[in-house]
XYZ file of C-alpha atoms in Angstrom:
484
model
C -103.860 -21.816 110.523
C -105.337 -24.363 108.116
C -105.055 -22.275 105.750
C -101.552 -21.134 106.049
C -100.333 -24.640 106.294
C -101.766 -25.534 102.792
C -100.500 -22.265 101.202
C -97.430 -23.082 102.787
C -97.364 -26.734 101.167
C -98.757 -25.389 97.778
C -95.707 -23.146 97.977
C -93.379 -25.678 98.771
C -94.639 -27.935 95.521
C -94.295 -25.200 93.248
C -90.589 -25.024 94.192
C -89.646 -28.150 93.876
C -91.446 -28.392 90.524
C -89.680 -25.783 89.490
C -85.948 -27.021 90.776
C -87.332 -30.378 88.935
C -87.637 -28.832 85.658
C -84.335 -26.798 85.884
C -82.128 -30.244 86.511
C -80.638 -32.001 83.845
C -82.183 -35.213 83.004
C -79.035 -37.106 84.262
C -79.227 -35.418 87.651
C -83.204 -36.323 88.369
C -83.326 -38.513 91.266
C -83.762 -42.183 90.150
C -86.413 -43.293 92.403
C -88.205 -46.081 90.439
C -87.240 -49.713 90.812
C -88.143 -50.195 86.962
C -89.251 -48.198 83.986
C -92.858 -48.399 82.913
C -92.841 -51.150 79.903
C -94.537 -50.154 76.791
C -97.877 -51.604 75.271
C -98.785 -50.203 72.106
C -97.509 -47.699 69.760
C -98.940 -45.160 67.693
C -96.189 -43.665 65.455
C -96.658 -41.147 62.513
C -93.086 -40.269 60.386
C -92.857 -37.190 58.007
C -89.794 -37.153 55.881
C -88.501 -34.800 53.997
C -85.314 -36.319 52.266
C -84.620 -33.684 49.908
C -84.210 -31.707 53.728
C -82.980 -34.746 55.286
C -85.297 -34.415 58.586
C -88.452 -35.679 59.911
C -91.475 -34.592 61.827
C -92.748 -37.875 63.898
C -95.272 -38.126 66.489
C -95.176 -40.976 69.236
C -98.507 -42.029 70.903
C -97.323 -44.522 73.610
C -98.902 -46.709 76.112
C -97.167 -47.942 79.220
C -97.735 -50.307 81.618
C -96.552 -49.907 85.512
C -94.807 -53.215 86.408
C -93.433 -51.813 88.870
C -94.341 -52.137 92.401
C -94.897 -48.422 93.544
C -96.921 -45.819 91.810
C -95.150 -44.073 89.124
C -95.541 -40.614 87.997
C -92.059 -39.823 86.058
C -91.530 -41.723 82.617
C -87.883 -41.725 81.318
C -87.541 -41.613 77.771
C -84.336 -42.023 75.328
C -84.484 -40.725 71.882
C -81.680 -39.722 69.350
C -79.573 -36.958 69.894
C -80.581 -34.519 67.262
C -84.208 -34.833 67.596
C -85.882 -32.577 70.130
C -88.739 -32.978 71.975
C -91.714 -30.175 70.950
C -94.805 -31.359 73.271
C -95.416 -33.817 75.162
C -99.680 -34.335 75.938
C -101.891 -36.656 77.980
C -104.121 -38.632 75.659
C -106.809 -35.928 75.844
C -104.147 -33.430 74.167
C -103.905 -31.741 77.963
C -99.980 -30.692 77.995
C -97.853 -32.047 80.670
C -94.308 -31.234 81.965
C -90.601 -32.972 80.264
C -87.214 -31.847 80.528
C -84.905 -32.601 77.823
C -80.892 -33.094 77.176
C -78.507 -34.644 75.509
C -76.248 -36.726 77.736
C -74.218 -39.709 77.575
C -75.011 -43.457 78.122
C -73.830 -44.286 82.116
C -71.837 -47.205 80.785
C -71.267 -46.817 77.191
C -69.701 -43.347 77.022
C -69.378 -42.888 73.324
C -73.339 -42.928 72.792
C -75.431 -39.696 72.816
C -78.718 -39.618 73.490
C -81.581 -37.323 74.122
C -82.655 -37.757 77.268
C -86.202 -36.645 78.517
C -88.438 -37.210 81.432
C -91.725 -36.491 81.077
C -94.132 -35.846 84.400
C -97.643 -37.229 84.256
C -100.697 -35.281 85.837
C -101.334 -38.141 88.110
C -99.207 -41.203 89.393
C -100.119 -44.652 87.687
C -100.468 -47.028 89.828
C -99.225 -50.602 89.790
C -100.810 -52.507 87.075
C -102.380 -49.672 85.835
C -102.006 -48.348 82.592
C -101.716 -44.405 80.656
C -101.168 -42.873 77.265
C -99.154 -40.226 76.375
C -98.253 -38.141 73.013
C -94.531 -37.257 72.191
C -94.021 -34.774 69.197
C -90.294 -34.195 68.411
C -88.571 -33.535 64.804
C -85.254 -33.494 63.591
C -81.793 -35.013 61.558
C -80.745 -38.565 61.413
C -77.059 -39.445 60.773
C -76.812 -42.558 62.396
C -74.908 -43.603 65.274
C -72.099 -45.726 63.522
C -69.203 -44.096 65.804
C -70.883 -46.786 68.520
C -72.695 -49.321 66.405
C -71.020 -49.844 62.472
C -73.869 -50.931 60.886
C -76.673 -48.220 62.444
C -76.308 -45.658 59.227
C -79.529 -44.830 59.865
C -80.554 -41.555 57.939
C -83.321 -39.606 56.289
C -81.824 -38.877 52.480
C -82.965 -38.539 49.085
C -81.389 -41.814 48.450
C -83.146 -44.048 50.878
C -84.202 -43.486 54.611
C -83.950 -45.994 57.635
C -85.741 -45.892 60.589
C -85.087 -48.234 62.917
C -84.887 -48.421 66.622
C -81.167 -49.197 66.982
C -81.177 -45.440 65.915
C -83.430 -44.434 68.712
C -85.882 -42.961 66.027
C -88.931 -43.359 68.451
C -89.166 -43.011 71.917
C -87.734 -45.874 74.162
C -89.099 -46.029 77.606
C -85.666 -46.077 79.423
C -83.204 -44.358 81.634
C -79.548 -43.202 79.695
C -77.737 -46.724 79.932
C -77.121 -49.176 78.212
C -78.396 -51.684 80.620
C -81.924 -49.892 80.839
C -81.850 -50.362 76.886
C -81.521 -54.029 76.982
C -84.447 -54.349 79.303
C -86.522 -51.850 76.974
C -86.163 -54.427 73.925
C -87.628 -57.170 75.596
C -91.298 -55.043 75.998
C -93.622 -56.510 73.638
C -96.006 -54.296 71.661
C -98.835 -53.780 69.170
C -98.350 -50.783 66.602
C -99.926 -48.556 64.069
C -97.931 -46.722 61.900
C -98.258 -43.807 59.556
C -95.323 -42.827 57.203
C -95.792 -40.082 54.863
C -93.021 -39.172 52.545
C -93.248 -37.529 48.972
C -94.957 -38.856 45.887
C -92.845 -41.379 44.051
C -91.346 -42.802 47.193
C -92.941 -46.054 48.752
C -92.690 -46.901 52.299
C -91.640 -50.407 53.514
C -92.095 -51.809 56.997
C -92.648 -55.354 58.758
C -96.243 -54.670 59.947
C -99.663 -55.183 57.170
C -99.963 -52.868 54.974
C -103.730 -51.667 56.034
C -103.965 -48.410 53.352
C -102.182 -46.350 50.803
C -103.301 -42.780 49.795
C -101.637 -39.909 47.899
C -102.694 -36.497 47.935
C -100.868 -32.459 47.613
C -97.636 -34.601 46.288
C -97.349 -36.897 49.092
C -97.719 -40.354 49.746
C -99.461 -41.817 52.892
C -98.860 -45.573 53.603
C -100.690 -46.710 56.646
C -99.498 -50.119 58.434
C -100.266 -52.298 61.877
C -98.835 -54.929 63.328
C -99.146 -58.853 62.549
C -98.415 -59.934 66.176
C -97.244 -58.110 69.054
C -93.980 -57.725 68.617
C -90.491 -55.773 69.963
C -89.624 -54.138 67.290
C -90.544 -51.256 64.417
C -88.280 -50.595 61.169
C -89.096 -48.507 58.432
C -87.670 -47.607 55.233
C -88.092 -45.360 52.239
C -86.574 -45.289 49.248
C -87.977 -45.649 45.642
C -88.715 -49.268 45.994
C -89.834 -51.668 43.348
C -92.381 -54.573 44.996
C -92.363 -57.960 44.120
C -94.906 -60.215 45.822
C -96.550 -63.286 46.039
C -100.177 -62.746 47.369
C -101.297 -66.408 47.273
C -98.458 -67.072 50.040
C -97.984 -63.084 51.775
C -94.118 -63.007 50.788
C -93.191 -59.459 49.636
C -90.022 -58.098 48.449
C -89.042 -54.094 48.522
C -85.781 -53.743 46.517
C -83.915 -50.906 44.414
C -84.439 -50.407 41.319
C -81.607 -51.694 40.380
C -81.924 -54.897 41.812
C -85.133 -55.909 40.523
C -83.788 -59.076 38.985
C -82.328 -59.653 42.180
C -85.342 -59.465 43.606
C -87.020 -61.961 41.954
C -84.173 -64.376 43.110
C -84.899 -63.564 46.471
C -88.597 -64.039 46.171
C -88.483 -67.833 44.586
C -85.355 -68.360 47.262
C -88.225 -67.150 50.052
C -90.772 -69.732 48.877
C -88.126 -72.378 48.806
C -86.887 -71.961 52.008
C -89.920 -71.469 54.221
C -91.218 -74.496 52.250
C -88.233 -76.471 53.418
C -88.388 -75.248 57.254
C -91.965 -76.209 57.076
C -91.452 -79.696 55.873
C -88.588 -79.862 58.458
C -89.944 -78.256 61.626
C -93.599 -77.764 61.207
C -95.312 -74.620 59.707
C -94.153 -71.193 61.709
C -95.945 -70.990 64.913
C -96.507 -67.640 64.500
C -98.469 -67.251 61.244
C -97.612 -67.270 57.227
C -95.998 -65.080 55.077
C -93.137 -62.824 55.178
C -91.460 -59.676 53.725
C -87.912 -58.237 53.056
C -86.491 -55.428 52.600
C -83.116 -54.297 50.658
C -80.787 -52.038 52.591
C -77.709 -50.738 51.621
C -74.338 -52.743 51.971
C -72.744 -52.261 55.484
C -76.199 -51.243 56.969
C -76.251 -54.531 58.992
C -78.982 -56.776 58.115
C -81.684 -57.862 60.851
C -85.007 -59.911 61.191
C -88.177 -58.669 63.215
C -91.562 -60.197 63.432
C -92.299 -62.027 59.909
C -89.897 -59.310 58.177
C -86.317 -58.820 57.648
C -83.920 -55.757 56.195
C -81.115 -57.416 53.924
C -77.903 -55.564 52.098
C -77.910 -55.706 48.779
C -75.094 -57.775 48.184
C -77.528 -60.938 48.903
C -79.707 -59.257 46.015
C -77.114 -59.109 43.431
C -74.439 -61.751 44.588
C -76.587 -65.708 43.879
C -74.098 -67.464 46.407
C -75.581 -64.689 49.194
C -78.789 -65.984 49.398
C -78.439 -67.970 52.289
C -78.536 -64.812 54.569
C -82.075 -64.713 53.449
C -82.237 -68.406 54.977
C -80.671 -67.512 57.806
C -83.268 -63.910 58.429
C -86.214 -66.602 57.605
C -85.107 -69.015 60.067
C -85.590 -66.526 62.769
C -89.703 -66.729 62.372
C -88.807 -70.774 63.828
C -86.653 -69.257 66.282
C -88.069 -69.823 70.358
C -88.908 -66.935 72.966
C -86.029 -67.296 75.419
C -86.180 -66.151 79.110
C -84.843 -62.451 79.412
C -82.185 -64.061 81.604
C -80.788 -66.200 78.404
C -81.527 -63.623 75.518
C -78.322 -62.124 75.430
C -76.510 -65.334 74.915
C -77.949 -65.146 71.213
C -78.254 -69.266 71.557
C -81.766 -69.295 70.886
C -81.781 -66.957 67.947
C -78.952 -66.764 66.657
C -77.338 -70.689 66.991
C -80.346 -71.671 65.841
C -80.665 -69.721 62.937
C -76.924 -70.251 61.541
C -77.698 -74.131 61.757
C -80.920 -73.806 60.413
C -79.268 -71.864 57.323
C -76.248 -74.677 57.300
C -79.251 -77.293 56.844
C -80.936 -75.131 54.089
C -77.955 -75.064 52.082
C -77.324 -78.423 52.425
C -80.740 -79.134 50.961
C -80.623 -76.861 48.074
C -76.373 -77.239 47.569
C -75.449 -80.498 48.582
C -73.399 -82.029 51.558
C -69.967 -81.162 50.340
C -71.056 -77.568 50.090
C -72.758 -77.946 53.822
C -69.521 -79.659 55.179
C -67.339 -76.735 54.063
C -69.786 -74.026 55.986
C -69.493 -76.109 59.558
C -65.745 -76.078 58.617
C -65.626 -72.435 58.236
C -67.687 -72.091 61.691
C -65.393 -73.916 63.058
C -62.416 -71.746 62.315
C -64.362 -68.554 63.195
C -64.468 -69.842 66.751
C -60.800 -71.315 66.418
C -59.570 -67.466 65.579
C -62.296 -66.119 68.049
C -60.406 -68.129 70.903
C -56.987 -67.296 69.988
C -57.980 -63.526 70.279
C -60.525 -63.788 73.199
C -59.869 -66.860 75.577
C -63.202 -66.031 77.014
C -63.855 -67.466 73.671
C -63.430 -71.148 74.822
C -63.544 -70.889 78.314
C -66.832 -69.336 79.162
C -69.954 -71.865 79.081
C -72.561 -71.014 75.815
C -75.197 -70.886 79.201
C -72.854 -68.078 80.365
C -72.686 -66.212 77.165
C -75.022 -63.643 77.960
C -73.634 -62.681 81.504
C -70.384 -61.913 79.930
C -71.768 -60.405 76.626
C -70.285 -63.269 74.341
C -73.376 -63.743 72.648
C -71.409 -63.488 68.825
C -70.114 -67.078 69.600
C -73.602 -68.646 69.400
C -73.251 -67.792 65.797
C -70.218 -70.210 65.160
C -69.947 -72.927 68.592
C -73.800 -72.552 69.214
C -74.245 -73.712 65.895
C -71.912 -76.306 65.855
C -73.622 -77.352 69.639
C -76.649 -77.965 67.541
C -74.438 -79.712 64.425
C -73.703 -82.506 66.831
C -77.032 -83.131 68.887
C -78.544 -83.534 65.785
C -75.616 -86.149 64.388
C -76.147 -87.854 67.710
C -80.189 -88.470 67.721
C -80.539 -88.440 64.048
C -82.164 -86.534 61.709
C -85.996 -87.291 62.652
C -85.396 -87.237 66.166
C -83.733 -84.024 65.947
C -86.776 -82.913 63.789
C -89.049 -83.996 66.553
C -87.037 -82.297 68.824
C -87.283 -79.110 66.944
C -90.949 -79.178 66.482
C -92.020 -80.131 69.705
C -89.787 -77.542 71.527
C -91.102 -74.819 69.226
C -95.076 -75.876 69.903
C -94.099 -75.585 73.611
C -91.743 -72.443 73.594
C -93.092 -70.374 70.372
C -94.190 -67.421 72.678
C -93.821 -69.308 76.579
C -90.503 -68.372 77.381
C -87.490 -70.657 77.487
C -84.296 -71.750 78.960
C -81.598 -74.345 78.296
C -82.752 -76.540 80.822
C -86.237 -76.429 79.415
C -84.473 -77.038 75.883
C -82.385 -80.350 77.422
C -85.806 -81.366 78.508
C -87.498 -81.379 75.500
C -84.646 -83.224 73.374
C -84.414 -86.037 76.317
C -88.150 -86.669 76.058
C -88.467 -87.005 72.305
C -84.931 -88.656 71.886
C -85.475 -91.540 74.852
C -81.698 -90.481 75.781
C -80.099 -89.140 78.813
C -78.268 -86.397 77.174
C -76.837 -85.409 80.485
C -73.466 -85.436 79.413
C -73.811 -83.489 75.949
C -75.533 -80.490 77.735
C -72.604 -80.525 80.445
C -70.362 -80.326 77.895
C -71.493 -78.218 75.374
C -74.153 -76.191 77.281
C -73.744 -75.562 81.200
C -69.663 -76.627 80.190
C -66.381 -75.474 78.181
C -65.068 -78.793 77.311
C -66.679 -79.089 74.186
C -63.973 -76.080 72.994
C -61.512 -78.242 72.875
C -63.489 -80.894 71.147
C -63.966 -78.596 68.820
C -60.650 -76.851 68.512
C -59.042 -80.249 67.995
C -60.627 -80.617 64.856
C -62.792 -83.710 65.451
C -65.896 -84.504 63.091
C -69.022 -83.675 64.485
C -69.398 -87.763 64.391
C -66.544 -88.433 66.390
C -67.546 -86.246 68.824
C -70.929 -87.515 68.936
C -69.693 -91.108 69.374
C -68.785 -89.975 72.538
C -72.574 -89.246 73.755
C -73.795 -92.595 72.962
């Protein structure tokens, strides 16, 4: 009888394994509170632009946060690439199912959708490796996102995770996404592509090899970080070694180049003297792109079009991707409200051009801000009427660009330059990697100022009326006057 009941249970597993890997990944029941959060990557790209493919290979640690054992790992990649083998770390194979489905809530976005089934639960806290092989063509995804013309080509190749090009531990929506970006991660990473092409990425460059016509470059990350882009193309480097700033650019736009590398030691010279040395370590590296690729800033990197390479009066984006490495960690609560990044980063560029152009030129940039938001509100009253605090909640995060900036304009026209320095610095020694909110921001700036700013951050932070301060037109003095 013993014996019958466990051939009887043995049978019973076998079918539902097998009704498991029959199901399409949308229907598998959704049974875990969260999805295991990433630790380290191990990624190795092949591409062939002439063929305009790749052949990658994803070694990935995960993490159970969760509070119940886990034994199913949902991953997302991009929708022509298909999965070949998935292994344990000993190269043992273990059980996926793969398909291309659409987002839950954002129904224009393919993805490949896979769920891979371990030999053994891991249990909370616990941690387990896994190997994804997949291959396959990259067109981008710009029917959903504009700038993601991510592609493997003869002319230049972009990998980047906004394209899904390595495997992101999350369930088909767009929600489970958002929570996938905020995993932080160590990386090594391999790209081999052929002879006469040079790889570029973010991380330190640890080797370089050729051999049989193709070129190996071999790179690891600085910090841990959220984040791995990659391009090839037939760069020309520019670098200064003495301070680790490095510049990948066209051929083309050499000259260019070597504008952007003196505007690099400029400006980090000028954040340092203003806000303390980067928190986070020297040196930095860009990257050209092509125009209408969208530019973006990782960990002590950043990918820029070309138009700031061969358009002078475009450098300041290069401030503005710079300023990010003086940027604070905000609370996963308060990252989609783009305040800390993003507001922080447009005034920080405002202030570097005012250094290097002069007031006038400064004046007519807060000007422009100001009627970005004025023709934001007129299109969007969510525009003015939703709190900056609130702008994540309701996905307005592209204001923090244009009023965030402008909420930092007048804080630092009410405490004055030094103390607004101060401010800076000391908030950024406290919230470099510790996580951050606005309240923990308001803090900070009442301490070092000696001010009750109580009635600024009601107004411009947890409030809406400082949209119609701002839509009226008043100088960022006369609204100031009003704090003191």
């Amino acid at each position: 009888m013993r014996l019958e009941c466990g051939v009887a249970r043995r049978s019973f597993f076998f079918v539902l394994l097998a009704l498991w890997a029959f199901l399409p990944v949308g229907a598998l029941p959704q049974t875990l509170d969260r999805a295991p959060v990433v630790t380290h990557h191990d990624l190795r790209f092949r591409v062939f632009p002439k063929e305009e493919r790749l052949e990658a290979e994803a070694r990935i640690t995960v993490e159970n946060r969760a509070g119940n054992a886990q034994r199913e790992i949902p991953l997302l990649l991009y929708r022509l690439f298909d999965v070949d083998a998935v292994t344990s770390a000993d190269g043992a194979p273990l059980e996926f199912r793969q398909s291309v489905v659409k987002l839950s809530d954002e129904k224009t976005m393919q993805v490949n959708a896979a769920m891979v089934r371990l030999r053994a639960p891991v249990a909370p806290g616990a941690q387990t490796t896994f190997v994804v092989r997949y291959r396959g063509s990259l067109f981008g995804y710009s029917e959903v996102m504009a700038y993601v013309k991510d592609r493997v080509s003869e002319e230049y190749t972009l990998l980047r995770p906004d394209a899904l090009v390595y495997p992101m531990v999350a369930r088909p929506s767009s929600a489970d996404l958002h929570a996938a970006y905020d995993a932080v991660f160590t990386y090594t990473l391999e790209v081999t592509a052929p002879a006469g092409y040079i790889a570029a990425s973010g991380g330190t460059l640890a080797s370089q090899r050729e051999a049989e016509g193709r070129a190996t470059f071999l790179f690891r990350s600085r910090v841990p970080t959220w984040r791995v882009d990659v391009a090839v193309a037939r760069f020309k480097l520019l670098k200064n070694e003495v301070a680790g700033l490095y510049v990948y650019a066209l051929p083309e736009d050499e000259a260019g180049a070597a504008r952007a590398l003196k505007a690099m030691e400029r400006v980090i010279e000028f954040y340092s003297g203003a806000f303390g040395p980067s928190r986070r370590g020297a040196g930095y590296t860009a990257i050209e792109i092509p125009d209408g690729w969208g530019s973006q800033a990782g960990d002590f990197y950043f990918l820029q079009t070309a138009a700031a390479f061969r358009d002078p009066e475009r450098l300041s984006e290069m401030y503005h991707e710079i300023a990010h490495s003086w940027n604070a960690r905000p609370r996963p609560e308060f990252k989609r409200a783009r305040w800390f990044d993003e507001a922080f980063a447009s005034y920080f560029e405002d202030l570097a051009v005012r250094q290097f152009e002069g007031e006038k030129i400064f004046a007519e940039r807060m000007e422009r801000a100001r009627e970005s938001f004025r023709r934001a509100a007129q299109q969007d009253a969510r525009a003015a009427e939703t709190p900056i605090a609130e702008y994540g909640k309701h996905e307005l995060g592209r204001y923090s660009y244009t009023k965030g900036a402008w909420s930092l304009h007048v804080l630092h026209t009410l405490v004055g330059d030094a103390t607004f320095r101060r401010i800076i610095q000391e908030f950024l020694a406290e919230f470099a990697e510790r996580p951050a909110g606005f309240r923990d921001f308001q803090s900070v700036a009442q301490r070092v100022s000696g001010r009750d700013l109580s009635r600024f951050f009601n107004e411009w932070i947890y409030g809406a009326e400082s949209s119609n301060l701002l839509l009226e037109g008043r100088s960022a003095e006369e609204i100031a006057a009003r704090y003191r």
